[in-house]
């Protein structure tokens, strides 16, 4: 049997760009990957598709894998002849709990190799623009764990120029009190850097006297604290992006890729996608099939959503037709996204209302609708009827046919629920009233009887962003407020609105 080996690799601060060359090489060759919770998902894309990936992360207050089990996994896969990568955040020998794992490997005669990584203790201050040393203000610094403050020599630590403290999210108040008891000034600068070096990095700058009140209620894991006059030397990176440090929850349809996510990421945001819609075929194809068989009798085909376009053309092709069947029909679409999807089928809309909303379609329609026969494939239930009513007021003959259904997922995504509970989400975006309704339903379902009091608490520090007036109306009805509304009712417009809001803050 081939000899296995375990590589204890430091993942650094998370981004592939800051991984060591050796670490990158080993990940691309791994047969088994055993990784921590703080390792960013981007690194997991480096391993082969055949690699077995095991998440053994330890997070306070959440279910986690005990150290004995981790040791057993490392030994077992090594003895099977596997190339095992044990991926640990930062550097494996700096607060990495690696000693028990090495002891287990040594006892089992398993070969291993240590691969260094960039510790967050050094990298996070750098990413925040804070120098740990300065010829005048800081000739030394110490790195300590704040997990158990009572075990530290605060009399000695208080005499050092600069302190870097890890794992102190829950003990900040105690640490501040101990430093002040030893004579550190209330006005001494402190910086807290959460998720240093990642797309969701956040930095708080304050003083020992004010910091506890300033971050009250904020989940500070994982975070690095820097205490000392060097904090006042902070240099702001001119290349920073407007949404750096913001975690945006994007409500979307399940299984649909999100161009919106890419736009937000390009502006620096960390994006969590929440499936809030399930898009399905209609309960019956009969009405749509009948309309397709009579296409030549229609004057206009109106499409108000990307899903409407997709399901209409899929059914058209299924019935043995192609786009030539639309030769005598004019096409009207609402929204840039709908128009973009239509172009994928080689067609160009004859009319797009200027405000990108259905309500403006009738107001700006390019010709009289009197006696015009209009085909309107739409969502089966839950859609707004105003467009149909306005078309009929203009003496149009409107044939509505169900083209798809939109429903609510049965349960909220666990990652989303955890992020909301831990208050790591800064902004929630809604691109339709339906996503607002389903978001509310899913949160209500989790909170059960206490939802009326608990929903405002869950959303207390979160900005609610809407794509336009109709979506905002539903936000006010169910969530009580809207903090950001796009002036152009498109995803590009919503992205611009988020950017403008952050530039003001």
Short mmCIF file of C-alpha atoms in Angstrom, two decimals:
data_model
loop_
_atom_site.label_atom_id
_atom_site.label_comp_id
_atom_site.label_asym_id
_atom_site.label_seq_id
_atom_site.Cartn_x
_atom_site.Cartn_y
_atom_site.Cartn_z
CA UNK A 1 0.00 0.00 0.00
CA UNK A 2 1.16 3.52 -0.81
CA UNK A 3 2.36 5.50 2.19
CA UNK A 4 0.02 8.31 3.18
CA UNK A 5 1.00 11.66 4.58
CA UNK A 6 -0.66 14.50 6.46
CA UNK A 7 0.11 18.12 5.59
CA UNK A 8 -0.79 20.64 8.29
CA UNK A 9 -1.25 23.72 6.12
CA UNK A 10 -1.81 27.32 7.16
CA UNK A 11 -4.58 28.88 5.05
CA UNK A 12 -3.45 32.40 5.89
CA UNK A 13 -6.15 35.06 5.90
CA UNK A 14 -8.38 33.16 3.50
CA UNK A 15 -7.91 34.52 0.00
CA UNK A 16 -6.19 32.38 -2.60
CA UNK A 17 -3.91 35.31 -3.43
CA UNK A 18 -2.35 35.18 0.06
CA UNK A 19 -1.90 31.40 0.22
CA UNK A 20 1.70 30.16 0.12
CA UNK A 21 2.92 28.50 -3.06
CA UNK A 22 3.45 25.24 -1.14
CA UNK A 23 -0.05 25.40 0.31
CA UNK A 24 -1.53 25.98 -3.15
CA UNK A 25 0.38 23.02 -4.55
CA UNK A 26 -0.77 20.67 -1.81
CA UNK A 27 -4.42 21.65 -2.11
CA UNK A 28 -4.42 20.88 -5.83
CA UNK A 29 -3.11 17.37 -5.05
CA UNK A 30 -5.17 16.58 -1.95
CA UNK A 31 -7.13 13.35 -1.71
CA UNK A 32 -8.69 14.24 1.64
CA UNK A 33 -9.23 17.80 2.89
CA UNK A 34 -10.01 18.35 6.58
CA UNK A 35 -10.63 22.04 7.17
CA UNK A 36 -11.64 24.60 9.78
CA UNK A 37 -14.75 26.79 9.85
CA UNK A 38 -12.77 30.00 9.32
CA UNK A 39 -11.29 28.79 6.03
CA UNK A 40 -12.89 30.72 3.15
CA UNK A 41 -14.80 28.76 0.54
CA UNK A 42 -12.58 30.05 -2.30
CA UNK A 43 -9.75 27.82 -1.11
CA UNK A 44 -11.96 24.75 -1.33
CA UNK A 45 -12.23 25.24 -5.09
CA UNK A 46 -8.53 24.39 -5.46
CA UNK A 47 -8.90 20.71 -4.52
CA UNK A 48 -9.65 18.04 -7.15
CA UNK A 49 -13.29 17.09 -7.71
CA UNK A 50 -12.53 13.63 -6.34
CA UNK A 51 -11.15 15.00 -3.06
CA UNK A 52 -13.12 14.12 0.08
CA UNK A 53 -13.87 17.38 1.94
CA UNK A 54 -14.61 17.28 5.68
CA UNK A 55 -15.57 20.42 7.61
CA UNK A 56 -14.46 20.01 11.22
CA UNK A 57 -14.61 23.69 12.14
CA UNK A 58 -14.95 24.81 15.72
CA UNK A 59 -17.19 27.84 16.31
CA UNK A 60 -18.27 29.06 19.71
CA UNK A 61 -21.82 28.12 20.65
CA UNK A 62 -22.38 26.04 17.51
CA UNK A 63 -22.13 22.30 16.89
CA UNK A 64 -18.51 21.36 16.19
CA UNK A 65 -16.23 18.36 15.81
CA UNK A 66 -14.32 17.43 18.96
CA UNK A 67 -10.52 17.33 18.83
CA UNK A 68 -10.32 13.59 19.44
CA UNK A 69 -12.45 12.89 16.36
CA UNK A 70 -10.26 15.20 14.24
CA UNK A 71 -7.16 13.35 15.41
CA UNK A 72 -8.74 10.01 14.52
CA UNK A 73 -9.70 11.23 11.04
CA UNK A 74 -6.16 12.38 10.30
CA UNK A 75 -4.64 9.09 11.41
CA UNK A 76 -7.26 6.89 9.71
CA UNK A 77 -6.96 8.49 6.26
CA UNK A 78 -3.18 8.63 6.46
CA UNK A 79 -3.04 4.90 7.27
CA UNK A 80 -5.24 4.30 4.22
CA UNK A 81 -2.45 5.74 2.10
CA UNK A 82 -4.17 9.08 1.42
CA UNK A 83 -2.56 12.46 0.88
CA UNK A 84 -4.35 14.44 3.60
CA UNK A 85 -4.38 18.22 3.87
CA UNK A 86 -5.35 19.57 7.28
CA UNK A 87 -6.20 23.18 6.43
CA UNK A 88 -6.13 25.57 9.36
CA UNK A 89 -6.81 29.30 9.28
CA UNK A 90 -3.81 31.62 9.70
CA UNK A 91 -0.62 29.82 10.70
CA UNK A 92 -0.99 26.33 12.18
CA UNK A 93 1.44 27.02 15.05
CA UNK A 94 -0.11 30.32 16.19
CA UNK A 95 -3.14 29.52 18.35
CA UNK A 96 -3.84 26.71 15.90
CA UNK A 97 -4.40 23.85 18.38
CA UNK A 98 -2.09 21.76 16.25
CA UNK A 99 -0.16 20.04 19.07
CA UNK A 100 -2.78 17.34 19.79
CA UNK A 101 -2.94 16.50 16.10
CA UNK A 102 0.85 16.17 15.79
CA UNK A 103 0.97 13.98 18.90
CA UNK A 104 -1.71 11.67 17.45
CA UNK A 105 0.19 11.40 14.15
CA UNK A 106 3.46 10.67 15.92
CA UNK A 107 1.90 7.96 18.06
CA UNK A 108 0.49 6.29 14.93
CA UNK A 109 3.81 6.67 13.05
CA UNK A 110 2.10 8.81 10.41
CA UNK A 111 4.42 11.08 8.42
CA UNK A 112 3.46 14.76 8.42
CA UNK A 113 4.68 18.14 7.21
CA UNK A 114 4.05 21.62 8.60
CA UNK A 115 3.35 24.36 6.05
CA UNK A 116 3.28 27.94 7.36
CA UNK A 117 0.56 30.46 6.69
CA UNK A 118 0.22 34.21 7.22
CA UNK A 119 -1.21 34.76 10.70
CA UNK A 120 -4.18 37.08 11.05
CA UNK A 121 -2.33 38.66 13.98
CA UNK A 122 0.06 40.21 11.43
CA UNK A 123 -2.12 40.42 8.33
CA UNK A 124 -5.34 41.91 9.75
CA UNK A 125 -3.69 45.11 11.06
CA UNK A 126 -1.89 45.46 7.72
CA UNK A 127 -5.16 45.13 5.76
CA UNK A 128 -6.66 47.76 8.04
CA UNK A 129 -3.70 50.07 7.35
CA UNK A 130 -2.35 49.92 10.91
CA UNK A 131 1.44 49.49 11.44
CA UNK A 132 2.33 47.37 14.45
CA UNK A 133 5.70 49.04 14.85
CA UNK A 134 6.90 52.61 14.56
CA UNK A 135 10.28 54.09 15.45
CA UNK A 136 8.66 56.58 17.81
CA UNK A 137 5.36 55.07 18.98
CA UNK A 138 5.86 51.31 19.00
CA UNK A 139 9.23 49.59 19.39
CA UNK A 140 7.58 46.28 20.28
CA UNK A 141 4.27 44.48 20.22
CA UNK A 142 2.81 41.37 21.82
CA UNK A 143 0.27 38.92 20.44
CA UNK A 144 -2.00 37.27 22.99
CA UNK A 145 -5.20 35.25 23.09
CA UNK A 146 -8.08 36.99 24.82
CA UNK A 147 -9.99 33.75 25.33
CA UNK A 148 -9.12 33.53 29.05
CA UNK A 149 -8.06 37.00 30.26
CA UNK A 150 -7.52 35.91 33.87
CA UNK A 151 -4.55 33.77 32.83
CA UNK A 152 -2.59 36.72 31.38
CA UNK A 153 -0.12 39.03 33.11
CA UNK A 154 -1.90 42.34 32.57
CA UNK A 155 0.59 44.24 34.70
CA UNK A 156 3.35 43.26 32.28
CA UNK A 157 1.27 43.55 29.12
CA UNK A 158 0.08 47.05 30.01
CA UNK A 159 3.70 48.30 29.80
CA UNK A 160 4.10 47.28 26.15
CA UNK A 161 3.64 49.81 23.37
CA UNK A 162 1.21 47.78 21.28
CA UNK A 163 -1.03 44.81 22.00
CA UNK A 164 -2.58 42.52 19.40
CA UNK A 165 -5.36 40.40 20.88
CA UNK A 166 -7.03 37.46 19.18
CA UNK A 167 -10.19 35.58 20.20
CA UNK A 168 -11.46 38.35 22.46
CA UNK A 169 -14.93 38.94 21.03
CA UNK A 170 -16.67 37.82 24.21
CA UNK A 171 -14.14 39.22 26.69
CA UNK A 172 -13.58 42.73 25.33
CA UNK A 173 -15.17 44.43 28.34
CA UNK A 174 -13.04 42.45 30.76
CA UNK A 175 -9.85 43.17 28.79
CA UNK A 176 -10.56 46.91 28.63
CA UNK A 177 -11.22 47.00 32.37
CA UNK A 178 -7.97 45.17 33.20
CA UNK A 179 -5.90 47.51 31.01
CA UNK A 180 -7.45 50.58 32.57
CA UNK A 181 -6.85 49.15 36.04
CA UNK A 182 -3.15 48.95 35.10
CA UNK A 183 -3.05 52.60 34.03
CA UNK A 184 -3.82 52.58 30.31
CA UNK A 185 -5.68 55.76 29.42
CA UNK A 186 -9.40 55.91 28.62
CA UNK A 187 -8.41 57.85 25.49
CA UNK A 188 -5.94 55.25 24.22
CA UNK A 189 -6.81 54.18 20.65
CA UNK A 190 -8.15 50.72 19.88
CA UNK A 191 -8.99 49.14 16.54
CA UNK A 192 -11.14 46.07 16.03
CA UNK A 193 -10.76 44.32 12.67
CA UNK A 194 -13.36 41.68 11.86
CA UNK A 195 -12.78 39.25 8.97
CA UNK A 196 -9.46 40.96 8.21
CA UNK A 197 -8.38 40.75 4.58
CA UNK A 198 -11.66 39.28 3.34
CA UNK A 199 -14.39 40.89 1.26
CA UNK A 200 -16.44 41.35 4.44
CA UNK A 201 -13.72 43.14 6.45
CA UNK A 202 -15.01 45.68 8.95
CA UNK A 203 -12.93 48.05 11.06
CA UNK A 204 -13.98 49.95 14.18
CA UNK A 205 -11.70 52.72 15.49
CA UNK A 206 -12.37 53.98 19.00
CA UNK A 207 -10.83 54.43 22.45
CA UNK A 208 -10.64 52.15 25.46
CA UNK A 209 -13.24 54.35 27.14
CA UNK A 210 -15.81 54.15 24.35
CA UNK A 211 -15.28 50.88 22.46
CA UNK A 212 -17.49 48.64 24.62
CA UNK A 213 -20.55 50.83 24.11
CA UNK A 214 -19.72 51.40 20.46
CA UNK A 215 -19.82 47.74 19.49
CA UNK A 216 -22.54 46.59 21.92
CA UNK A 217 -24.60 43.83 20.33
CA UNK A 218 -22.15 43.22 17.47
CA UNK A 219 -20.86 39.69 16.94
CA UNK A 220 -17.06 40.08 16.91
CA UNK A 221 -15.91 36.67 15.74
CA UNK A 222 -13.46 36.37 14.12
CA UNK A 223 -11.77 39.63 15.05
CA UNK A 224 -8.33 41.05 15.86
CA UNK A 225 -7.87 43.91 18.30
CA UNK A 226 -4.99 46.37 18.17
CA UNK A 227 -4.42 48.60 21.20
CA UNK A 228 -1.85 51.40 21.16
CA UNK A 229 -0.94 54.75 19.65
CA UNK A 230 -0.12 53.11 16.30
CA UNK A 231 -3.87 52.95 15.63
CA UNK A 232 -3.74 56.71 15.03
CA UNK A 233 -1.23 56.07 12.20
CA UNK A 234 -3.85 54.16 10.23
CA UNK A 235 -3.48 54.57 6.47
CA UNK A 236 -6.60 54.29 4.31
CA UNK A 237 -6.14 52.33 1.10
CA UNK A 238 -7.13 54.54 -1.82
CA UNK A 239 -8.01 51.45 -3.82
CA UNK A 240 -10.77 50.38 -1.42
CA UNK A 241 -14.17 49.70 -2.96
CA UNK A 242 -17.46 51.30 -1.84
CA UNK A 243 -19.01 48.08 -0.48
CA UNK A 244 -15.87 46.76 1.23
CA UNK A 245 -16.80 45.39 4.64
CA UNK A 246 -20.49 45.01 3.79
CA UNK A 247 -22.23 41.65 3.89
CA UNK A 248 -25.23 41.70 1.57
CA UNK A 249 -28.00 39.11 1.70
CA UNK A 250 -29.47 38.69 -1.79
CA UNK A 251 -32.93 37.14 -1.92
CA UNK A 252 -33.38 35.30 -5.20
CA UNK A 253 -34.98 32.35 -6.94
CA UNK A 254 -33.60 28.93 -6.05
CA UNK A 255 -31.19 27.42 -8.59
CA UNK A 256 -30.86 30.69 -10.52
CA UNK A 257 -27.43 32.20 -11.03
CA UNK A 258 -27.17 35.79 -9.94
CA UNK A 259 -25.55 38.48 -12.05
CA UNK A 260 -26.56 40.78 -9.22
CA UNK A 261 -24.23 38.85 -6.90
CA UNK A 262 -21.32 39.41 -9.27
CA UNK A 263 -22.04 43.14 -9.47
CA UNK A 264 -22.04 43.46 -5.69
CA UNK A 265 -18.86 41.42 -5.31
CA UNK A 266 -17.08 43.65 -7.83
CA UNK A 267 -17.89 46.59 -5.56
CA UNK A 268 -16.33 44.80 -2.59
CA UNK A 269 -19.35 43.23 -0.88
CA UNK A 270 -19.48 39.76 0.59
CA UNK A 271 -22.69 38.21 -0.74
CA UNK A 272 -24.84 35.55 0.85
CA UNK A 273 -27.51 34.25 -1.53
CA UNK A 274 -30.84 33.25 -0.03
CA UNK A 275 -33.19 31.12 -2.12
CA UNK A 276 -36.52 32.87 -1.49
CA UNK A 277 -38.43 31.70 -4.58
CA UNK A 278 -39.00 28.34 -6.17
CA UNK A 279 -39.79 28.64 -9.88
CA UNK A 280 -41.76 25.69 -11.27
CA UNK A 281 -43.84 24.84 -14.37
CA UNK A 282 -47.54 25.75 -14.19
CA UNK A 283 -49.99 23.23 -12.78
CA UNK A 284 -51.23 22.71 -16.34
CA UNK A 285 -49.80 23.59 -19.75
CA UNK A 286 -53.21 23.54 -21.44
CA UNK A 287 -53.89 27.28 -21.59
CA UNK A 288 -50.38 28.16 -22.77
CA UNK A 289 -50.44 25.36 -25.36
CA UNK A 290 -53.76 26.61 -26.71
CA UNK A 291 -52.42 30.18 -26.97
CA UNK A 292 -49.28 28.98 -28.77
CA UNK A 293 -51.43 27.09 -31.29
CA UNK A 294 -53.20 30.40 -32.06
CA UNK A 295 -50.16 32.72 -32.11
CA UNK A 296 -50.99 34.13 -35.52
CA UNK A 297 -54.18 35.68 -34.07
CA UNK A 298 -52.32 37.90 -31.60
CA UNK A 299 -51.06 41.45 -32.19
CA UNK A 300 -48.74 41.69 -29.15
CA UNK A 301 -46.87 39.34 -26.83
CA UNK A 302 -46.12 40.98 -23.47
CA UNK A 303 -43.40 39.51 -21.25
CA UNK A 304 -42.80 41.04 -17.83
CA UNK A 305 -40.21 38.71 -16.31
CA UNK A 306 -37.19 36.63 -17.22
CA UNK A 307 -39.05 33.53 -16.01
CA UNK A 308 -41.97 34.34 -18.30
CA UNK A 309 -39.60 34.50 -21.27
CA UNK A 310 -37.84 31.28 -20.32
CA UNK A 311 -40.96 29.15 -19.81
CA UNK A 312 -42.78 30.57 -22.86
CA UNK A 313 -39.96 29.76 -25.25
CA UNK A 314 -39.22 26.38 -23.71
CA UNK A 315 -42.86 25.44 -24.27
CA UNK A 316 -42.84 26.91 -27.77
CA UNK A 317 -39.90 24.69 -28.69
CA UNK A 318 -41.40 21.68 -26.91
CA UNK A 319 -44.46 21.94 -29.16
CA UNK A 320 -42.29 21.83 -32.27
CA UNK A 321 -42.22 25.55 -33.10
CA UNK A 322 -39.40 28.10 -33.21
CA UNK A 323 -39.13 31.88 -33.19
CA UNK A 324 -40.52 32.06 -36.74
CA UNK A 325 -43.92 31.41 -35.17
CA UNK A 326 -43.69 34.97 -33.79
CA UNK A 327 -43.14 36.54 -37.19
CA UNK A 328 -46.36 38.55 -37.21
CA UNK A 329 -46.41 39.50 -33.52
CA UNK A 330 -44.87 42.53 -31.83
CA UNK A 331 -42.98 42.00 -28.57
CA UNK A 332 -43.16 44.19 -25.46
CA UNK A 333 -40.99 43.48 -22.41
CA UNK A 334 -40.64 45.09 -18.99
CA UNK A 335 -37.14 45.52 -17.62
CA UNK A 336 -33.56 45.20 -18.85
CA UNK A 337 -33.23 41.69 -17.43
CA UNK A 338 -36.29 40.49 -19.34
CA UNK A 339 -34.99 42.10 -22.51
CA UNK A 340 -31.58 40.49 -22.02
CA UNK A 341 -33.11 37.03 -21.67
CA UNK A 342 -35.24 37.65 -24.77
CA UNK A 343 -32.10 38.46 -26.76
CA UNK A 344 -30.75 35.02 -25.85
CA UNK A 345 -33.43 33.65 -28.17
CA UNK A 346 -32.30 35.91 -31.02
CA UNK A 347 -35.17 38.37 -30.65
CA UNK A 348 -35.36 42.10 -30.02
CA UNK A 349 -38.25 43.76 -28.23
CA UNK A 350 -40.38 46.20 -30.20
CA UNK A 351 -41.14 48.14 -27.04
CA UNK A 352 -39.61 48.54 -23.56
CA UNK A 353 -41.25 51.07 -21.19
CA UNK A 354 -38.77 53.72 -20.02
CA UNK A 355 -39.26 53.18 -16.26
CA UNK A 356 -38.71 49.42 -16.38
CA UNK A 357 -41.95 48.72 -14.48
CA UNK A 358 -45.18 47.18 -15.70
CA UNK A 359 -47.27 50.15 -14.58
CA UNK A 360 -45.59 52.44 -17.12
CA UNK A 361 -46.10 50.04 -20.03
CA UNK A 362 -49.67 51.16 -20.77
CA UNK A 363 -48.90 54.85 -20.17
CA UNK A 364 -46.16 54.88 -22.80
CA UNK A 365 -47.43 52.19 -25.18
CA UNK A 366 -46.41 53.09 -28.77
CA UNK A 367 -49.81 52.55 -30.44
CA UNK A 368 -53.50 52.42 -29.69
CA UNK A 369 -54.58 49.26 -27.92
CA UNK A 370 -58.16 49.41 -29.13
CA UNK A 371 -59.20 45.96 -30.36
CA UNK A 372 -55.62 44.69 -30.11
CA UNK A 373 -55.29 41.07 -29.03
CA UNK A 374 -52.58 40.70 -26.41
CA UNK A 375 -51.01 37.47 -25.12
CA UNK A 376 -49.70 37.75 -21.58
CA UNK A 377 -47.85 34.65 -20.24
CA UNK A 378 -47.43 35.20 -16.52
CA UNK A 379 -47.00 33.65 -13.08
CA UNK A 380 -49.88 31.36 -12.24
CA UNK A 381 -50.82 32.93 -8.90
CA UNK A 382 -49.77 35.90 -6.83
CA UNK A 383 -49.01 38.34 -9.65
CA UNK A 384 -50.29 41.89 -9.78
CA UNK A 385 -53.45 42.44 -11.85
CA UNK A 386 -53.00 46.17 -12.45
CA UNK A 387 -51.35 45.74 -15.85
CA UNK A 388 -54.19 43.58 -17.16
CA UNK A 389 -56.79 46.01 -15.85
CA UNK A 390 -55.07 48.99 -17.49
CA UNK A 391 -54.73 47.15 -20.81
CA UNK A 392 -58.42 46.30 -20.73
CA UNK A 393 -59.29 49.93 -19.99
CA UNK A 394 -57.58 50.74 -23.28
CA UNK A 395 -59.95 48.30 -25.03
CA UNK A 396 -57.33 45.61 -25.53
CA UNK A 397 -58.35 41.96 -25.56
CA UNK A 398 -55.96 40.38 -23.04
CA UNK A 399 -55.42 36.63 -22.90
CA UNK A 400 -53.67 35.71 -19.65
CA UNK A 401 -52.09 32.27 -19.51
CA UNK A 402 -50.09 30.67 -16.67
CA UNK A 403 -46.49 30.08 -17.81
CA UNK A 404 -44.86 29.22 -14.47
CA UNK A 405 -45.45 29.08 -10.73
CA UNK A 406 -43.46 30.81 -8.00
CA UNK A 407 -43.57 29.34 -4.53
CA UNK A 408 -41.85 29.70 -1.19
CA UNK A 409 -39.08 27.25 -0.21
CA UNK A 410 -40.03 24.94 2.64
CA UNK A 411 -37.22 26.14 4.93
CA UNK A 412 -34.71 28.95 5.23
CA UNK A 413 -31.12 28.15 4.26
CA UNK A 414 -29.16 27.32 7.48
CA UNK A 415 -26.24 29.59 6.52
CA UNK A 416 -28.61 32.52 6.03
CA UNK A 417 -30.38 31.92 9.31
CA UNK A 418 -27.09 31.70 11.17
CA UNK A 419 -25.85 34.97 9.60
CA UNK A 420 -29.08 36.77 10.58
CA UNK A 421 -28.96 35.46 14.12
CA UNK A 422 -25.32 36.41 14.55
CA UNK A 423 -26.03 39.85 13.04
CA UNK A 424 -23.29 39.60 10.42
CA UNK A 425 -25.62 40.78 7.63
CA UNK A 426 -25.48 44.51 6.88
CA UNK A 427 -27.92 44.79 3.96
CA UNK A 428 -30.82 42.68 2.64
CA UNK A 429 -31.87 43.26 -0.96
CA UNK A 430 -35.28 42.56 -2.47
CA UNK A 431 -35.92 42.60 -6.22
CA UNK A 432 -39.65 41.76 -6.07
CA UNK A 433 -42.59 41.83 -3.70
CA UNK A 434 -42.71 38.05 -3.82
CA UNK A 435 -39.21 37.73 -2.36
CA UNK A 436 -40.23 40.06 0.49
CA UNK A 437 -43.31 37.97 1.21
CA UNK A 438 -41.40 34.70 1.16
CA UNK A 439 -38.52 36.09 3.24
CA UNK A 440 -41.05 37.19 5.85
CA UNK A 441 -42.76 33.80 5.77
CA UNK A 442 -39.48 31.90 6.20
CA UNK A 443 -38.34 34.09 9.12
CA UNK A 444 -41.78 33.84 10.71
CA UNK A 445 -41.60 30.07 10.41
CA UNK A 446 -38.26 29.93 12.25
CA UNK A 447 -39.40 32.26 15.03
CA UNK A 448 -42.82 30.64 15.45
CA UNK A 449 -45.03 32.28 18.10
CA UNK A 450 -42.64 35.16 18.92
CA UNK A 451 -42.21 36.42 15.38
CA UNK A 452 -43.96 39.79 15.85
CA UNK A 453 -41.41 40.83 18.49
CA UNK A 454 -38.44 38.88 17.14
CA UNK A 455 -38.43 39.95 13.47
CA UNK A 456 -37.69 43.63 14.30
CA UNK A 457 -34.86 42.44 16.58
CA UNK A 458 -33.40 40.23 13.83
CA UNK A 459 -33.44 43.18 11.41
CA UNK A 460 -32.41 45.83 13.93
CA UNK A 461 -28.96 46.59 12.48
CA UNK A 462 -29.77 45.62 8.89
CA UNK A 463 -30.46 48.00 6.01
CA UNK A 464 -33.41 46.95 3.84
CA UNK A 465 -32.90 47.70 0.15
CA UNK A 466 -35.65 47.60 -2.49
CA UNK A 467 -35.54 47.63 -6.27
CA UNK A 468 -38.55 49.92 -6.66
CA UNK A 469 -41.85 51.34 -5.31
CA UNK A 470 -43.96 48.19 -5.50
CA UNK A 471 -41.34 46.12 -3.71
CA UNK A 472 -40.92 48.93 -1.17
CA UNK A 473 -44.65 48.92 -0.50
CA UNK A 474 -44.47 45.24 0.48
CA UNK A 475 -41.38 45.93 2.63
CA UNK A 476 -43.30 48.59 4.56
CA UNK A 477 -46.29 46.30 4.99
CA UNK A 478 -44.34 43.30 6.29
CA UNK A 479 -40.97 44.58 7.54
CA UNK A 480 -41.97 48.07 8.63
CA UNK A 481 -39.42 50.09 6.69
CA UNK A 482 -37.18 50.60 3.66
CA UNK A 483 -33.74 52.15 4.04
CA UNK A 484 -32.60 52.15 0.41
CA UNK A 485 -34.68 52.31 -2.79
CA UNK A 486 -33.32 52.26 -6.32
CA UNK A 487 -34.16 55.27 -8.47
CA UNK A 488 -33.75 53.13 -11.60
CA UNK A 489 -35.77 49.97 -11.08
CA UNK A 490 -33.11 47.51 -12.22
CA UNK A 491 -30.44 45.45 -10.50
CA UNK A 492 -27.85 47.92 -11.79
CA UNK A 493 -29.95 50.69 -10.25
CA UNK A 494 -30.17 48.84 -6.96
CA UNK A 495 -26.39 48.35 -6.94
CA UNK A 496 -25.91 52.09 -7.53
CA UNK A 497 -28.30 52.87 -4.68
CA UNK A 498 -26.30 50.68 -2.28
CA UNK A 499 -23.07 52.37 -3.32
CA UNK A 500 -24.50 55.88 -2.87
CA UNK A 501 -25.82 55.00 0.56
CA UNK A 502 -22.41 53.71 1.73
CA UNK A 503 -20.64 56.81 0.43
CA UNK A 504 -22.96 58.94 2.55
CA UNK A 505 -22.47 56.91 5.75
#
